[in-house]
Amino acid sequence: MSSKSKRFIRNLAILIVVLVATAYVASGEHMELIAKL
């Protein structure tokens, strides 16, 4: 696997994490998640 494709996969993973985090914040469920911790 070339370094370029590794970088692409890492950027894609970061993008997915950001989208999931944004969805949690938008739905307000992150407050319940923090309360459980």
Short mmCIF file of C-alpha atoms in Angstrom, two decimals:
data_model
loop_
_atom_site.label_atom_id
_atom_site.label_comp_id
_atom_site.label_asym_id
_atom_site.label_seq_id
_atom_site.Cartn_x
_atom_site.Cartn_y
_atom_site.Cartn_z
CA MET A 1 0.00 0.00 0.00
CA SER A 2 1.46 3.35 -1.00
CA SER A 3 1.77 6.24 1.45
CA LYS A 4 -0.75 8.22 -0.62
CA SER A 5 -3.48 5.58 -0.19
CA LYS A 6 -2.65 5.27 3.53
CA ARG A 7 -3.08 9.02 3.90
CA PHE A 8 -6.38 8.85 1.97
CA ILE A 9 -7.71 6.09 4.24
CA ARG A 10 -6.67 8.04 7.36
CA ASN A 11 -8.37 11.20 6.07
CA LEU A 12 -11.48 9.17 5.26
CA ALA A 13 -11.54 7.70 8.79
CA ILE A 14 -11.17 11.18 10.31
CA LEU A 15 -14.00 12.46 8.11
CA ILE A 16 -16.29 9.62 9.24
CA VAL A 17 -15.47 10.29 12.92
CA VAL A 18 -16.22 14.00 12.46
CA LEU A 19 -19.54 13.23 10.75
CA VAL A 20 -20.57 10.79 13.49
CA ALA A 21 -19.59 13.29 16.21
CA THR A 22 -21.56 16.02 14.44
CA ALA A 23 -24.61 13.74 14.22
CA TYR A 24 -24.38 13.02 17.96
CA VAL A 25 -24.13 16.71 18.81
CA ALA A 26 -27.04 17.55 16.48
CA SER A 27 -29.24 14.88 18.07
CA GLY A 28 -28.29 15.87 21.62
CA GLU A 29 -27.38 12.29 22.54
CA HIS A 30 -23.82 13.33 23.40
CA MET A 31 -25.09 14.77 26.70
CA GLU A 32 -26.47 11.35 27.71
CA LEU A 33 -23.23 9.70 26.61
CA ILE A 34 -21.15 12.08 28.75
CA ALA A 35 -23.53 11.54 31.70
CA LYS A 36 -23.01 7.74 31.45
CA LEU A 37 -19.24 8.19 31.63
#
